[in-house]
Tab-separated table of C-alpha atoms and ligand atoms in Angstrom:
chain	number	residue	atom	x	y	z
A	9	MET	CA	0.000	0.000	0.000
A	10	GLU	CA	1.223	3.551	-0.767
A	11	ILE	CA	0.409	6.125	1.874
A	12	ALA	CA	1.418	9.718	1.206
A	13	ALA	CA	2.456	11.984	4.072
A	14	ASN	CA	-0.675	14.039	3.373
A	15	ARG	CA	-3.600	13.827	0.961
A	16	MET	CA	-5.058	17.263	0.416
A	17	ASP	CA	-7.153	15.932	-2.475
A	18	ARG	CA	-9.125	13.860	0.034
A	19	GLY	CA	-10.038	17.069	1.830
A	20	PHE	CA	-11.395	18.455	-1.430
A	21	TYR	CA	-13.439	15.382	-2.372
A	22	GLN	CA	-14.997	15.250	1.108
A	23	TYR	CA	-17.027	18.365	0.207
A	24	GLN	CA	-16.484	18.555	-3.556
A	25	ASP	CA	-20.012	19.717	-4.467
A	26	GLU	CA	-19.963	22.553	-1.966
A	27	PHE	CA	-16.508	23.777	-3.049
A	28	GLU	CA	-17.408	23.666	-6.746
A	29	LYS	CA	-20.704	25.458	-6.196
A	30	LYS	CA	-18.952	28.178	-4.186
A	31	ALA	CA	-16.195	28.576	-6.802
A	32	LEU	CA	-18.706	29.066	-9.615
A	33	GLU	CA	-20.750	31.491	-7.549
A	34	ILE	CA	-17.684	33.665	-6.909
A	35	LEU	CA	-16.269	33.394	-10.442
A	36	ARG	CA	-19.619	34.495	-11.851
A	37	SER	CA	-20.069	37.320	-9.351
A	38	GLY	CA	-17.494	39.644	-10.948
A	39	TRP	CA	-16.071	40.616	-7.513
A	40	TYR	CA	-12.769	38.997	-6.493
A	41	ILE	CA	-10.996	41.043	-3.819
A	42	LEU	CA	-12.369	42.349	-0.483
A	43	GLY	CA	-16.020	41.572	-0.950
A	44	LYS	CA	-18.781	39.797	0.908
A	45	GLU	CA	-17.043	36.416	1.137
A	46	VAL	CA	-14.148	37.955	3.065
A	47	SER	CA	-16.495	39.947	5.330
A	48	PHE	CA	-18.650	36.911	6.091
A	49	PHE	CA	-15.619	34.717	6.670
A	50	GLU	CA	-14.181	37.281	9.087
A	51	GLU	CA	-17.425	37.341	11.076
A	52	GLU	CA	-17.744	33.570	11.064
A	53	PHE	CA	-14.127	32.881	11.994
A	54	ALA	CA	-14.200	35.454	14.813
A	55	ALA	CA	-17.337	33.739	16.156
A	56	TYR	CA	-15.686	30.326	15.809
A	57	THR	CA	-12.672	31.363	17.896
A	58	GLY	CA	-14.603	33.469	20.369
A	59	ALA	CA	-12.631	36.617	19.476
A	60	LYS	CA	-14.356	39.938	18.757
A	61	TYR	CA	-12.721	40.599	15.378
A	62	CYS	CA	-11.035	38.737	12.578
A	63	VAL	CA	-9.126	40.320	9.695
A	64	GLY	CA	-8.334	38.196	6.645
A	65	LEU	CA	-4.776	38.418	5.284
A	66	ALA	CA	-2.747	36.803	2.515
A	67	SER	CA	-0.760	34.305	4.639
A	68	GLY	CA	0.216	33.169	8.095
A	69	LEU	CA	3.607	34.832	7.820
A	70	ASP	CA	1.907	38.139	7.004
A	71	ALA	CA	-0.324	37.711	10.056
A	72	LEU	CA	2.799	37.336	12.225
A	73	TRP	CA	4.970	40.136	10.885
A	74	ILE	CA	2.134	42.622	10.542
A	75	ALA	CA	1.090	41.795	14.130
A	76	PHE	CA	4.542	42.682	15.488
A	77	LYS	CA	4.706	45.719	13.231
A	78	LEU	CA	1.368	47.080	14.505
A	79	LEU	CA	2.370	46.330	18.106
A	80	ASN	CA	5.347	48.587	17.425
A	81	ILE	CA	7.982	45.917	17.909
A	82	ARG	CA	11.159	46.775	16.051
A	83	ARG	CA	14.954	46.922	15.964
A	84	GLY	CA	16.419	46.750	19.468
A	85	ASP	CA	13.411	44.880	20.863
A	86	GLU	CA	13.444	41.239	21.945
A	87	VAL	CA	10.682	38.688	21.473
A	88	ILE	CA	10.677	35.380	23.357
A	89	VAL	CA	9.805	32.329	21.257
A	90	GLN	CA	10.347	28.585	21.501
A	91	GLY	CA	13.360	27.168	19.653
A	92	ASN	CA	11.455	24.267	18.090
A	93	THR	CA	9.143	26.000	15.693
A	94	TYR	CA	8.597	26.463	11.998
A	95	ILE	CA	10.926	29.190	10.794
A	96	ALA	CA	8.012	31.458	9.789
A	97	SER	CA	7.324	32.147	13.488
A	98	VAL	CA	10.827	33.589	13.805
A	99	MET	CA	10.658	35.485	10.513
A	100	GLY	CA	7.543	37.267	11.784
A	101	ILE	CA	9.812	38.741	14.472
A	102	THR	CA	12.959	39.406	12.460
A	103	ILE	CA	11.271	41.006	9.429
A	104	ASN	CA	10.632	43.885	11.819
A	105	GLY	CA	14.283	44.019	12.850
A	106	ALA	CA	13.543	42.639	16.336
A	107	THR	CA	15.601	39.848	17.925
A	108	PRO	CA	14.200	36.396	18.700
A	109	VAL	CA	15.184	35.055	22.117
A	110	PHE	CA	14.855	31.295	22.058
A	111	VAL	CA	13.491	29.129	24.870
A	112	GLU	CA	13.591	25.328	25.020
A	113	PRO	CA	10.346	23.312	24.737
A	114	ASP	CA	8.535	21.259	27.389
A	115	PRO	CA	7.684	17.558	26.862
A	116	TYR	CA	4.559	18.544	24.883
A	117	PHE	CA	6.498	20.461	22.195
A	118	GLY	CA	5.278	23.810	23.616
A	119	ILE	CA	7.418	26.559	25.161
A	120	ASP	CA	8.780	25.534	28.588
A	121	VAL	CA	7.069	28.047	30.863
A	122	ASP	CA	9.648	27.493	33.615
A	123	LYS	CA	12.395	28.788	31.336
A	124	ILE	CA	10.763	32.018	30.177
A	125	GLU	CA	11.375	34.333	33.124
A	126	GLU	CA	15.178	33.912	33.050
A	127	LYS	CA	15.171	35.203	29.467
A	128	ILE	CA	13.259	38.412	30.163
A	129	THR	CA	15.412	41.569	29.923
A	130	ASN	CA	14.622	45.268	29.743
A	131	LYS	CA	14.494	44.866	25.955
A	132	THR	CA	11.831	42.138	26.017
A	133	LYS	CA	8.635	43.411	24.425
A	134	ALA	CA	6.604	40.297	23.680
A	135	ILE	CA	6.176	36.556	23.934
A	136	LEU	CA	5.254	34.590	20.821
A	137	VAL	CA	3.553	31.324	21.783
A	138	VAL	CA	3.420	28.643	19.087
A	139	HIS	CA	0.760	25.976	19.531
A	140	LEU	CA	2.913	23.486	17.649
A	141	TYR	CA	1.462	20.405	15.956
A	142	GLY	CA	-2.024	21.366	17.200
A	143	VAL	CA	-1.340	21.137	20.948
A	144	ALA	CA	-2.666	24.147	22.841
A	145	SER	CA	0.164	25.508	25.004
A	146	LYS	CA	-0.436	25.925	28.724
A	147	MET	CA	-1.507	29.559	28.690
A	148	ASP	CA	-2.296	30.432	32.324
A	149	ARG	CA	1.237	31.190	33.514
A	150	ILE	CA	2.234	32.738	30.204
A	151	VAL	CA	-0.657	35.209	30.471
A	152	GLU	CA	0.440	35.987	34.065
A	153	LEU	CA	4.044	36.577	32.993
A	154	CYS	CA	2.903	38.959	30.260
A	155	LYS	CA	0.884	40.933	32.809
A	156	LYS	CA	3.715	40.944	35.364
A	157	TYR	CA	6.339	42.234	32.896
A	158	ASN	CA	3.979	44.269	30.729
A	159	LEU	CA	4.693	42.220	27.606
A	160	ARG	CA	2.643	41.802	24.458
A	161	LEU	CA	1.321	38.314	23.821
A	162	VAL	CA	1.083	37.007	20.258
A	163	GLU	CA	-0.048	33.478	19.417
A	164	ASP	CA	1.043	31.533	16.345
A	165	CYS	CA	-2.052	29.413	15.693
A	166	ALA	CA	-1.042	28.259	12.212
A	167	GLN	CA	-1.310	24.662	13.444
A	168	SER	CA	-3.940	24.973	16.167
A	169	HIS	CA	-7.322	25.943	14.654
A	170	GLY	CA	-9.874	24.892	17.248
A	171	ALA	CA	-7.420	23.769	19.950
A	172	CYS	CA	-8.308	24.979	23.448
A	173	PHE	CA	-6.680	25.581	26.801
A	174	HIS	CA	-9.302	25.245	29.551
A	175	SER	CA	-12.044	25.499	26.903
A	176	GLN	CA	-10.761	28.828	25.575
A	177	MET	CA	-9.639	28.757	21.981
A	178	THR	CA	-6.025	29.385	21.031
A	179	GLY	CA	-5.575	32.797	19.501
A	180	THR	CA	-7.743	34.589	22.061
A	181	PHE	CA	-5.403	34.765	25.059
A	182	GLY	CA	-3.320	37.774	24.127
A	183	ASP	CA	-3.120	40.749	21.795
A	184	VAL	CA	-3.169	38.934	18.450
A	185	GLY	CA	-3.886	35.367	17.313
A	186	CYS	CA	-2.175	34.642	13.979
A	187	PHE	CA	-3.602	31.999	11.656
A	188	SER	CA	-2.461	30.410	8.408
A	189	PHE	CA	-4.878	28.689	6.048
A	190	TYR	CA	-2.163	27.166	3.868
A	191	PRO	CA	-3.774	24.115	2.190
A	192	SER	CA	-2.285	21.533	4.572
A	193	LYS	CA	-3.349	23.317	7.785
A	194	ASN	CA	-6.300	22.070	9.820
A	195	LEU	CA	-8.454	24.790	8.254
A	196	GLY	CA	-6.977	24.941	4.781
A	197	ALA	CA	-7.713	27.032	1.707
A	198	PHE	CA	-6.803	26.079	-1.884
A	199	GLY	CA	-3.954	28.543	-2.055
A	200	ASP	CA	-2.267	30.926	0.369
A	201	ALA	CA	-4.420	32.596	3.009
A	202	GLY	CA	-4.199	33.822	6.596
A	203	ALA	CA	-5.921	35.918	9.247
A	204	VAL	CA	-5.596	37.483	12.663
A	205	VAL	CA	-8.106	37.498	15.488
A	206	VAL	CA	-8.085	40.364	17.998
A	207	ASN	CA	-10.356	41.785	20.675
A	208	GLU	CA	-9.456	45.460	20.325
A	209	LYS	CA	-11.355	47.409	17.702
A	210	GLN	CA	-8.545	49.863	17.044
A	211	LEU	CA	-6.111	47.045	16.355
A	212	ALA	CA	-8.586	45.322	14.003
A	213	ASP	CA	-8.975	48.616	12.126
A	214	ASP	CA	-5.180	48.968	11.924
A	215	PHE	CA	-4.900	45.502	10.350
A	216	ARG	CA	-7.656	46.320	7.853
A	217	MET	CA	-5.886	49.498	6.841
A	218	PHE	CA	-2.400	47.958	6.738
A	219	ARG	CA	-3.365	45.008	4.516
A	220	ASN	CA	-4.638	47.347	1.831
A	221	TYR	CA	-1.659	49.701	1.252
A	222	GLY	CA	-2.385	51.541	4.463
A	223	SER	CA	-5.623	52.943	3.160
A	224	GLU	CA	-9.120	52.987	4.629
A	225	LYS	CA	-10.475	55.121	1.868
A	226	ARG	CA	-9.403	54.517	-1.712
A	227	TYR	CA	-6.328	56.580	-2.693
A	228	TYR	CA	-6.048	58.046	0.796
A	229	ASN	CA	-3.039	56.324	2.357
A	230	LYS	CA	-2.385	56.896	6.033
A	231	VAL	CA	0.627	54.605	6.532
A	232	VAL	CA	3.038	52.622	4.373
A	233	GLY	CA	1.242	49.301	4.404
A	234	ALA	CA	1.323	46.058	2.458
A	235	ASN	CA	-0.733	44.188	-0.070
A	236	SER	CA	-1.901	41.337	2.114
A	237	ARG	CA	-5.537	40.762	1.269
A	238	LEU	CA	-7.405	37.494	1.611
A	239	ASP	CA	-9.110	36.957	-1.749
A	240	GLU	CA	-12.782	36.171	-2.300
A	241	LEU	CA	-12.226	32.658	-3.691
A	242	GLN	CA	-10.103	31.550	-0.739
A	243	ALA	CA	-12.493	33.190	1.731
A	244	GLY	CA	-15.412	31.390	0.064
A	245	PHE	CA	-13.624	28.023	0.274
A	246	LEU	CA	-12.716	28.683	3.895
A	247	ARG	CA	-16.366	29.446	4.708
A	248	VAL	CA	-17.371	26.081	3.266
A	249	ARG	CA	-14.720	24.243	5.244
A	250	LEU	CA	-15.426	26.177	8.435
A	251	THR	CA	-19.005	24.840	8.483
A	252	HIS	CA	-17.448	21.352	8.723
A	253	MET	CA	-14.686	22.208	11.194
A	254	ARG	CA	-16.229	20.251	14.048
A	255	GLU	CA	-16.397	16.972	12.113
A	256	LEU	CA	-12.991	17.560	10.481
A	257	THR	CA	-11.362	18.094	13.869
A	258	GLU	CA	-13.178	15.135	15.407
A	259	GLU	CA	-11.995	12.935	12.567
A	260	LYS	CA	-8.351	13.862	13.249
A	261	ILE	CA	-8.810	13.320	16.990
A	262	ARG	CA	-10.329	9.891	16.302
A	263	ILE	CA	-7.355	8.816	14.172
A	264	ALA	CA	-4.860	10.157	16.735
A	265	LYS	CA	-6.656	8.293	19.546
A	266	ARG	CA	-6.433	5.116	17.533
A	267	TYR	CA	-2.712	5.631	16.926
A	268	SER	CA	-2.093	6.338	20.603
A	269	ALA	CA	-4.076	3.272	21.682
A	270	GLN	CA	-2.657	0.852	19.131
A	271	ILE	CA	0.906	1.931	18.395
A	272	SER	CA	3.112	0.143	20.829
A	273	ASN	CA	6.805	-0.154	20.180
A	274	PRO	CA	9.515	0.204	22.843
A	275	VAL	CA	11.745	2.273	20.544
A	276	ILE	CA	9.014	4.809	19.729
A	277	GLN	CA	7.713	7.575	21.958
A	278	LEU	CA	4.161	8.770	21.364
A	279	PRO	CA	2.999	12.402	21.628
A	280	LYS	CA	1.318	13.547	24.843
A	281	VAL	CA	-1.171	16.340	25.507
A	282	PRO	CA	-0.872	18.353	28.743
A	283	GLU	CA	-3.605	18.485	31.385
A	284	GLY	CA	-6.096	21.246	30.545
A	285	SER	CA	-5.122	21.458	26.861
A	286	SER	CA	-6.732	19.981	23.803
A	287	CYS	CA	-4.932	18.945	20.626
A	288	VAL	CA	-6.307	19.116	17.079
A	289	TRP	CA	-3.501	16.958	15.642
A	290	HIS	CA	-2.143	19.117	12.873
A	291	GLN	CA	0.626	16.520	12.988
A	292	TYR	CA	0.995	13.247	14.856
A	293	VAL	CA	4.627	13.477	15.908
A	294	ILE	CA	6.440	10.440	17.244
A	295	ARG	CA	10.027	10.305	18.457
A	296	CYS	CA	12.634	7.661	17.782
A	297	GLU	CA	16.388	7.663	18.485
A	298	GLU	CA	16.877	5.790	15.214
A	299	ARG	CA	14.596	8.143	13.327
A	300	ASP	CA	16.446	8.058	10.019
A	301	ARG	CA	16.416	4.263	9.909
A	302	LEU	CA	12.683	4.361	10.748
A	303	ILE	CA	12.082	6.693	7.795
A	304	GLU	CA	13.864	4.287	5.427
A	305	TYR	CA	11.963	1.321	6.851
A	306	LEU	CA	8.572	3.068	6.451
A	307	ASN	CA	9.493	4.246	2.947
A	308	GLY	CA	10.178	0.622	2.089
A	309	LYS	CA	6.604	-0.185	3.121
A	310	GLY	CA	5.222	2.663	0.999
A	311	ILE	CA	4.554	4.931	3.988
A	312	HIS	CA	5.802	8.482	3.503
A	313	THR	CA	6.597	10.727	6.423
A	314	ILE	CA	7.843	14.272	7.037
A	315	ILE	CA	10.208	15.729	9.636
A	316	HIS	CA	8.757	18.832	11.285
A	317	TYR	CA	11.442	20.268	11.396
A	318	PRO	CA	14.917	18.967	10.538
A	319	ILE	CA	16.791	22.255	11.142
A	320	PRO	CA	15.805	24.442	14.089
A	321	PRO	CA	15.554	28.148	13.176
A	322	HIS	CA	18.562	29.178	15.307
A	323	LEU	CA	20.775	26.905	13.151
A	324	ALA	CA	19.270	27.944	9.805
A	325	GLU	CA	21.608	29.685	7.403
A	326	ALA	CA	19.212	32.636	7.388
A	327	TYR	CA	19.887	33.177	11.095
A	328	ARG	CA	23.638	32.729	11.115
A	329	TYR	CA	23.820	36.455	11.914
A	330	LEU	CA	22.316	35.793	15.335
A	331	GLY	CA	25.522	33.924	16.165
A	332	HIS	CA	24.049	30.777	17.744
A	333	GLN	CA	26.095	27.577	17.560
A	334	GLU	CA	25.094	23.931	17.671
A	335	GLY	CA	24.658	22.977	21.328
A	336	PHE	CA	22.931	26.289	22.220
A	337	LEU	CA	19.501	24.604	22.525
A	338	PRO	CA	20.171	20.911	23.264
A	339	ILE	CA	16.523	19.849	23.720
A	340	THR	CA	15.390	21.601	20.538
A	341	GLU	CA	18.335	20.186	18.604
A	342	HIS	CA	17.684	16.664	19.869
A	343	LEU	CA	14.036	16.944	18.806
A	344	ALA	CA	15.142	17.962	15.308
A	345	LYS	CA	17.093	14.705	15.139
A	346	THR	CA	14.373	12.420	16.539
A	347	VAL	CA	10.874	13.701	15.586
A	348	LEU	CA	8.838	12.203	12.778
A	349	SER	CA	5.296	13.002	11.603
A	350	ILE	CA	3.434	9.913	10.490
A	351	PRO	CA	0.480	10.215	8.073
A	352	LEU	CA	-2.730	11.536	9.659
A	353	TYR	CA	-5.115	13.461	7.436
A	354	ASN	CA	-8.790	14.091	6.851
A	355	GLY	CA	-10.299	11.417	4.653
A	356	MET	CA	-7.719	8.808	5.733
A	357	LEU	CA	-9.189	5.327	5.244
A	358	ASP	CA	-9.467	2.781	8.060
A	359	GLU	CA	-7.220	0.343	6.229
A	360	GLU	CA	-4.593	3.063	5.741
A	361	GLN	CA	-4.585	3.803	9.470
A	362	GLU	CA	-4.361	0.101	10.229
A	363	TYR	CA	-1.464	-0.321	7.785
A	364	VAL	CA	0.498	2.525	9.417
A	365	ILE	CA	-0.102	1.103	12.904
A	366	GLN	CA	1.030	-2.405	11.911
A	367	ALA	CA	4.126	-1.129	10.115
A	368	VAL	CA	5.235	1.128	12.981
A	369	ASN	CA	4.666	-1.675	15.485
A	370	LYS	CA	6.849	-4.070	13.486
A	371	PHE	CA	9.850	-1.725	13.314
A	372	ARG	CA	12.844	-3.231	15.087
B	26	PLP	C1	2.435	27.360	8.294
B	26	PLP	C2	3.012	28.079	9.439
B	26	PLP	C3	3.264	29.453	9.388
B	26	PLP	C4	3.215	30.275	8.133
B	26	PLP	O1	2.019	30.255	7.459
B	26	PLP	P1	1.994	30.598	5.878
B	26	PLP	O2	0.551	30.759	5.590
B	26	PLP	O3	2.627	29.452	5.175
B	26	PLP	O4	2.749	31.875	5.694
B	26	PLP	C5	3.699	30.084	10.544
B	26	PLP	N1	3.879	29.388	11.684
B	26	PLP	C6	3.672	28.076	11.767
B	26	PLP	C7	3.879	27.389	13.078
B	26	PLP	C8	3.237	27.367	10.645
B	26	PLP	O5	3.026	26.043	10.743
């Protein structure tokens, strides 16, 4: 059996009729940028998360860098972020000239809350929490730390649509929740797309202005902004998928539960979810000291996997200028050498799940 690391086509065929109907409706409407689909999606996604406002943007990276920009975080400022994240989280900080200050992760792949305070200096302006792989980070103490030190709190929710900490949705704990709707994300578009959720009206207005060349009124530009608009087609597709978010998330949780119950192999460590958090399983990430041999073995059985992520941002060529050497973040670096995401996607067949479980269990 051949099992791809992800099957985004399955996600399309699950609701094919609805997507095709929506596409035709928008194509025939004659209105393609900043119209009713975007406005409705913004209302619906804000309601879904429990935030007051949502502003659609062109990507998750735009959501991050524009968030820091509008929070006035810039050269000379420091932002605390976990070392084990996708590099886009860090680029959101550095595009603004600010410096990322890396913290090691806890056993759930989230930022280790016990190691944050020692990294706070008089230059620290914000904490960026990444709800990696779909696990909601433990937010209570992070929110307290932000209050205590008067720091901004930004959440990278690119992998955590619908994940909650104590029943509150990720993205709503701080100043800005940043979302990506890249096709492979839990709420995926059919192209690039992103959004922010915020509770402050002024900030929502600032995002709306910034994404459209800094203008509220056509040809009246208040600030030097960007072109970062969510388009009508993507917004329309996202509205369709959002109506099915509950069942899509439940499906992923069901597959993950099955993996956790049935994968049993002494050389493989399974992912855990902390008390009080929920996980929406953007990825099902196992760990294995002989990870590279496991990859070869699974490939041989037709099972394709991905490493999220093989090079931690502090060791990326792009961040050589920060001056960090190998050994600077031992836990993060060890994760990069041992993590592996096994296939888990919407529309995954029972026999595919079974095949993955059997293969992983037989690895020696
Ligand atoms: C996907 C992702 C992003 C970037 O989103 P894009 O829409 O691809 O720009 C940022 N952070 C994390 C954690 C991601 O997984």
